[in-house]
XYZ file of C-alpha atoms in Angstrom:
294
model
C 113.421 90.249 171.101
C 114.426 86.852 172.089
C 116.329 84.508 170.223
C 112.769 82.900 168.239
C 112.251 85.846 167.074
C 115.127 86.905 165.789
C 115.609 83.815 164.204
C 112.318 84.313 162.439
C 113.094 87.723 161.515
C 115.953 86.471 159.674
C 114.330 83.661 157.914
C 112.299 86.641 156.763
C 114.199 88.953 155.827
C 116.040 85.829 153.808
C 112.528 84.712 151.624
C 112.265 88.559 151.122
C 115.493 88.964 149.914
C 115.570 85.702 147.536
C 112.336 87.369 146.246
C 114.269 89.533 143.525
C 116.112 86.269 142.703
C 113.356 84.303 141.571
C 111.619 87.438 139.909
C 114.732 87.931 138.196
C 115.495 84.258 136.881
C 111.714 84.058 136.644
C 110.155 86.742 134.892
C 111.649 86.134 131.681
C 110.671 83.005 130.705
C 106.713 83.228 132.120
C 106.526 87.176 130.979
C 105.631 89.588 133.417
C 101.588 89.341 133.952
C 101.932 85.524 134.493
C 104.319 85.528 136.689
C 102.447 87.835 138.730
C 99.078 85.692 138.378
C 100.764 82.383 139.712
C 102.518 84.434 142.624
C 99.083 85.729 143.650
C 96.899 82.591 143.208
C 99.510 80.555 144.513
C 99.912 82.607 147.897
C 95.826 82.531 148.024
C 96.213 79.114 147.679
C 98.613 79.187 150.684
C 96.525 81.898 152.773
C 93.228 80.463 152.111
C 92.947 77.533 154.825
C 94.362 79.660 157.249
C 91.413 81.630 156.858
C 89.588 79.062 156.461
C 90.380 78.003 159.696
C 90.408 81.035 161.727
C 86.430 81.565 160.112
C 87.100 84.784 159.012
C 86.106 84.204 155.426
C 83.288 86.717 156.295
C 85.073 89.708 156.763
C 86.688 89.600 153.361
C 83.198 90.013 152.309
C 82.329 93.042 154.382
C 85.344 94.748 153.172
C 85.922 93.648 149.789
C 86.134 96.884 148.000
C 88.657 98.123 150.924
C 90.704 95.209 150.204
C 90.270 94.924 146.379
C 92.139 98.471 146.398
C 95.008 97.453 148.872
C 95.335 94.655 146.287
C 95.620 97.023 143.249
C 97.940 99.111 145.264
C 99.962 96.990 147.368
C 100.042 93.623 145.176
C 98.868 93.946 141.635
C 100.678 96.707 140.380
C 103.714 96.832 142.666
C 104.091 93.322 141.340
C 103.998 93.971 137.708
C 106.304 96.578 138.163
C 109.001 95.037 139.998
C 108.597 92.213 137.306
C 109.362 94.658 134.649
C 112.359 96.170 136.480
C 113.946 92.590 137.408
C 114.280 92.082 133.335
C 116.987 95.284 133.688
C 118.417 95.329 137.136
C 120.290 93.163 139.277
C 118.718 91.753 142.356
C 120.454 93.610 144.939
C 119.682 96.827 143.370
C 116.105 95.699 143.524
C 116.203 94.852 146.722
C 117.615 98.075 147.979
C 115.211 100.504 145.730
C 112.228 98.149 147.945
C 113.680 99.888 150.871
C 112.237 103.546 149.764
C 108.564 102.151 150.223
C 108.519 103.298 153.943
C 110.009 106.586 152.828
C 106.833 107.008 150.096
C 104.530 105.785 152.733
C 105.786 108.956 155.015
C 105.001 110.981 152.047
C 101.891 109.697 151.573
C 100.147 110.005 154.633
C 101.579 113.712 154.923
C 99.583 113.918 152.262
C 96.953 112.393 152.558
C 95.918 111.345 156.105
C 97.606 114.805 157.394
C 100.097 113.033 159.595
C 103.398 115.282 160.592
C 106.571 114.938 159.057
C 109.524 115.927 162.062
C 112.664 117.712 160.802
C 114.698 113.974 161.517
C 111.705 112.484 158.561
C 112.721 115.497 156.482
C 116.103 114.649 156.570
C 115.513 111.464 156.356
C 113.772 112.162 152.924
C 116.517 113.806 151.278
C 119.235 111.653 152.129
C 117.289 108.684 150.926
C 116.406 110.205 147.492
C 120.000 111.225 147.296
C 120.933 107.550 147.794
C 118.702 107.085 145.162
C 120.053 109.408 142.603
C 123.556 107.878 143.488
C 122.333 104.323 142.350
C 120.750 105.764 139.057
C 123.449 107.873 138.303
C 125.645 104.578 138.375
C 123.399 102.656 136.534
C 122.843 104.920 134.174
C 126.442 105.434 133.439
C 126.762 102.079 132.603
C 125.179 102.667 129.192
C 123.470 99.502 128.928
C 120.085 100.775 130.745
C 117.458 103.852 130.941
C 116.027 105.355 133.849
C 112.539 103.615 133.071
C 113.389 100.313 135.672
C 114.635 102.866 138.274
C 111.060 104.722 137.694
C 108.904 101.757 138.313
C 110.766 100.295 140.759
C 110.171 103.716 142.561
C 106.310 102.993 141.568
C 106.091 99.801 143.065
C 107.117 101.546 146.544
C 104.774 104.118 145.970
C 102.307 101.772 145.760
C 103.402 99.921 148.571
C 103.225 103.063 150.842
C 99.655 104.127 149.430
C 98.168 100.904 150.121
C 99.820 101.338 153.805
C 97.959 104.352 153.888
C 94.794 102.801 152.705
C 94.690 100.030 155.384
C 95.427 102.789 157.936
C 91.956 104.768 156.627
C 89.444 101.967 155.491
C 90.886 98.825 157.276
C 91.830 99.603 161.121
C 90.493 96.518 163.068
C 90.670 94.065 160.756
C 92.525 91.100 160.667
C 96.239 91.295 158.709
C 95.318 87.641 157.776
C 91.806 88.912 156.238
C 93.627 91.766 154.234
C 96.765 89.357 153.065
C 94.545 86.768 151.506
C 92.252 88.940 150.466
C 94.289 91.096 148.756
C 95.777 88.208 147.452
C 92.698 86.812 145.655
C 91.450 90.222 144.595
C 94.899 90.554 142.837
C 94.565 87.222 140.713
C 91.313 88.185 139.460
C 92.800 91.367 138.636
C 95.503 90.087 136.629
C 93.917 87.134 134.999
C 92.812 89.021 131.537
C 96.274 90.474 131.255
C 97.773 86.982 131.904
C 95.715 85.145 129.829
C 96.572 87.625 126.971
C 100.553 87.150 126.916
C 100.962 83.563 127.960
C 104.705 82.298 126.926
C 104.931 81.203 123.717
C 106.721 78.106 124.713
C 106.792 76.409 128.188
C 108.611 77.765 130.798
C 111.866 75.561 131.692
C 111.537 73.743 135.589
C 114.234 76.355 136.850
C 111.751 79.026 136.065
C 109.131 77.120 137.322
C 110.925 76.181 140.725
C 111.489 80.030 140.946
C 108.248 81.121 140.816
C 106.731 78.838 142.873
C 109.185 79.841 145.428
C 108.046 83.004 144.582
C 104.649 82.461 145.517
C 104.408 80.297 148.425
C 107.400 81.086 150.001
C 107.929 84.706 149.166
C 104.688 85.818 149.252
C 102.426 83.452 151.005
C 104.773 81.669 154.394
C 106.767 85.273 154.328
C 103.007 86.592 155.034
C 102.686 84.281 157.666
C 105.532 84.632 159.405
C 105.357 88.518 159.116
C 101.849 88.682 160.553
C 102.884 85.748 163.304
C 106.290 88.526 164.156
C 103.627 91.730 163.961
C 101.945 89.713 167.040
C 104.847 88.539 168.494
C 107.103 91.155 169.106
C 104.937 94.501 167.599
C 104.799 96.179 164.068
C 107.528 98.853 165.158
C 110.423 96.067 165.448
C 108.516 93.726 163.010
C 108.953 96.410 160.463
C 112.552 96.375 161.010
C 113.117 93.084 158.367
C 113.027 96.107 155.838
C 116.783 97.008 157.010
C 117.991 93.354 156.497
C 116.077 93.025 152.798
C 118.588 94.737 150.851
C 121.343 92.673 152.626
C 119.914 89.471 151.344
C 119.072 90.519 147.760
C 122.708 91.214 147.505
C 124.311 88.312 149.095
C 121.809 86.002 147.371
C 122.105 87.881 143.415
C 126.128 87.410 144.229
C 125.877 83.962 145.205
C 123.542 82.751 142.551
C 123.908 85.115 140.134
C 126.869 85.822 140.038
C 126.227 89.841 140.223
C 128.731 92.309 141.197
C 127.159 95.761 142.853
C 129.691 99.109 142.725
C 130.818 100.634 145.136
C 128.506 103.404 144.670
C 125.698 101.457 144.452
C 126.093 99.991 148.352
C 126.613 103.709 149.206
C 123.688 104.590 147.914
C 121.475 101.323 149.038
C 123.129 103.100 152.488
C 122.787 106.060 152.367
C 118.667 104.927 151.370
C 118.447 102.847 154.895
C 119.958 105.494 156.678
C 117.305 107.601 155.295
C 114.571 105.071 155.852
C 115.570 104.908 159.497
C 115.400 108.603 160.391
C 111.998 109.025 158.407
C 110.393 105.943 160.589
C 111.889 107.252 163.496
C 114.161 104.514 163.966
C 116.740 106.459 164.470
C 115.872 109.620 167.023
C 118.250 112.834 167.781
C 118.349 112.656 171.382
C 119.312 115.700 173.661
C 122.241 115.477 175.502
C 120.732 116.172 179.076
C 123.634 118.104 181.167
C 122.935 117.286 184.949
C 123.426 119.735 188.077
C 127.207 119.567 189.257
């Protein structure tokens, strides 16, 4: 990659990261089905005239069920569910527990679309869910917690890697743009009766408010566009690689802003899940040693 682009994939990797910031000073105030509405109709808001422009409006048409689901899967619930979890969990441990989904997405299309899993993705498997029982057996030493925000934190992934899955099946061929607003839109509709029904009691404060608007346009809707713009750029193998800096961000962000502190068996266990996450991508290969003729 050349410099641009690794630029970009930091600037990424940074909105991603500050994403579990803003849920987490966010959700609280605006509950978590609001929240989740303005994210969504906000980014649509963002995606829309790109669309717009590009005169592919059409082909969200054509495929609206396909995309309605990859909005249930990937951005509706996921959403909600990482809301709920950022009321009981710092921001770094957030972040890392995001960096299972390509680990569930593995398991999913094993599953589902038959694809193999290589002794290295096995491996990969185990040592990720054992970096995952490391950061749950910390935080649920603490005392202060249960295991529920660990559990739907793990959802939200799951739903992350289904909805890959999904895409993969019903949506080869069309436009990342198409799906991402789409999805988007289909998400807001979604979501409006169960915003609607548990609006805040009392206005939200404008540091909420600055959070989730950051939220939605910049973590969701330009951290769309500049994924989609590095998925043409440089390919979706590398591109997919802003998933090992994610975690990284979360945490320096939650310590600078938040003040959070995260054990020392937590950041094993946030490594020992990218470690994991690399060998079941394939990021990391076992190569043979080749011995050559004397």
């Amino acid at each position: 990659m050349v410099i641009k682009d690794i630029i970009s994939l930091l600037v990424l990797a940074g909105i991603w990261g500050g994403s579990f910031i803003f849920m987490r000073v966010a959700a609280p105030e605006f509950g978590i089905y609001v929240l989740v509405a303005i994210r969504t109709l906000l980014a649509t808001a963002v995606l829309f005239p790109l669309l717009l422009l590009r005169g592919s409006v059409r082909e969200i048409k054509h495929h609206w069920l396909a995309i309605a689901l990859v909005g249930l899967a990937n951005t509706a619930v996921p959403f909600v569910l990482f809301n709920y979890s950022s009321l009981h969990l710092e921001a770094g441990v957030n972040a890392i527990l995001n960096a299972t989904a390509p680990m569930f997405g593995a398991i999913v299309a094993w599953l589902w679309l038959g694809d193999r899993l290589t002794k290295s993705a096995i491996a990969g498997l185990f040592i990720g869910f054992v970096g995952v029982t490391v950061i749950s057996q910390q935080k649920l030493g603490e005392g202060d917690i249960s295991f529920l925000p660990i559990l739907t934190a793990l959802l939200a992934t799951t739903g992350y890697g289904i909805a890959a899955c999904m895409m993969k099946k019903w949506l080869q061929g069309v436009k990342p743009l198409v799906v991402a607003t789409g999805s988007q839109a289909m998400a807001s509709v979604m979501l409006a009766p169960f915003a609607l029904a548990t609006l805040p009691a009392t206005m939200p404060s404008v540091n909420a408010w600055i959070n989730a608007v950051a939220l939605a346009v910049g973590g969701t809707g330009i951290a769309y566009i500049l994924y989609f713009k590095l998925i043409a750029d440089v390919g979706p193998a590398k591109a997919i690689t802003v998933a090992y800096l994610v975690p990284l961000f979360g945490i320096i962000w939650g310590v600078l802003f938040l003040q959070e502190h995260l054990s020392a068996q937590t950041i094993v266990g946030g490594l020992m899940i990218l470690f994991g996450v690399a060998l079941t991508t394939g990021v990391l290969k076992r190569k043979r040693l080749k011995v050559k003729p004397a």
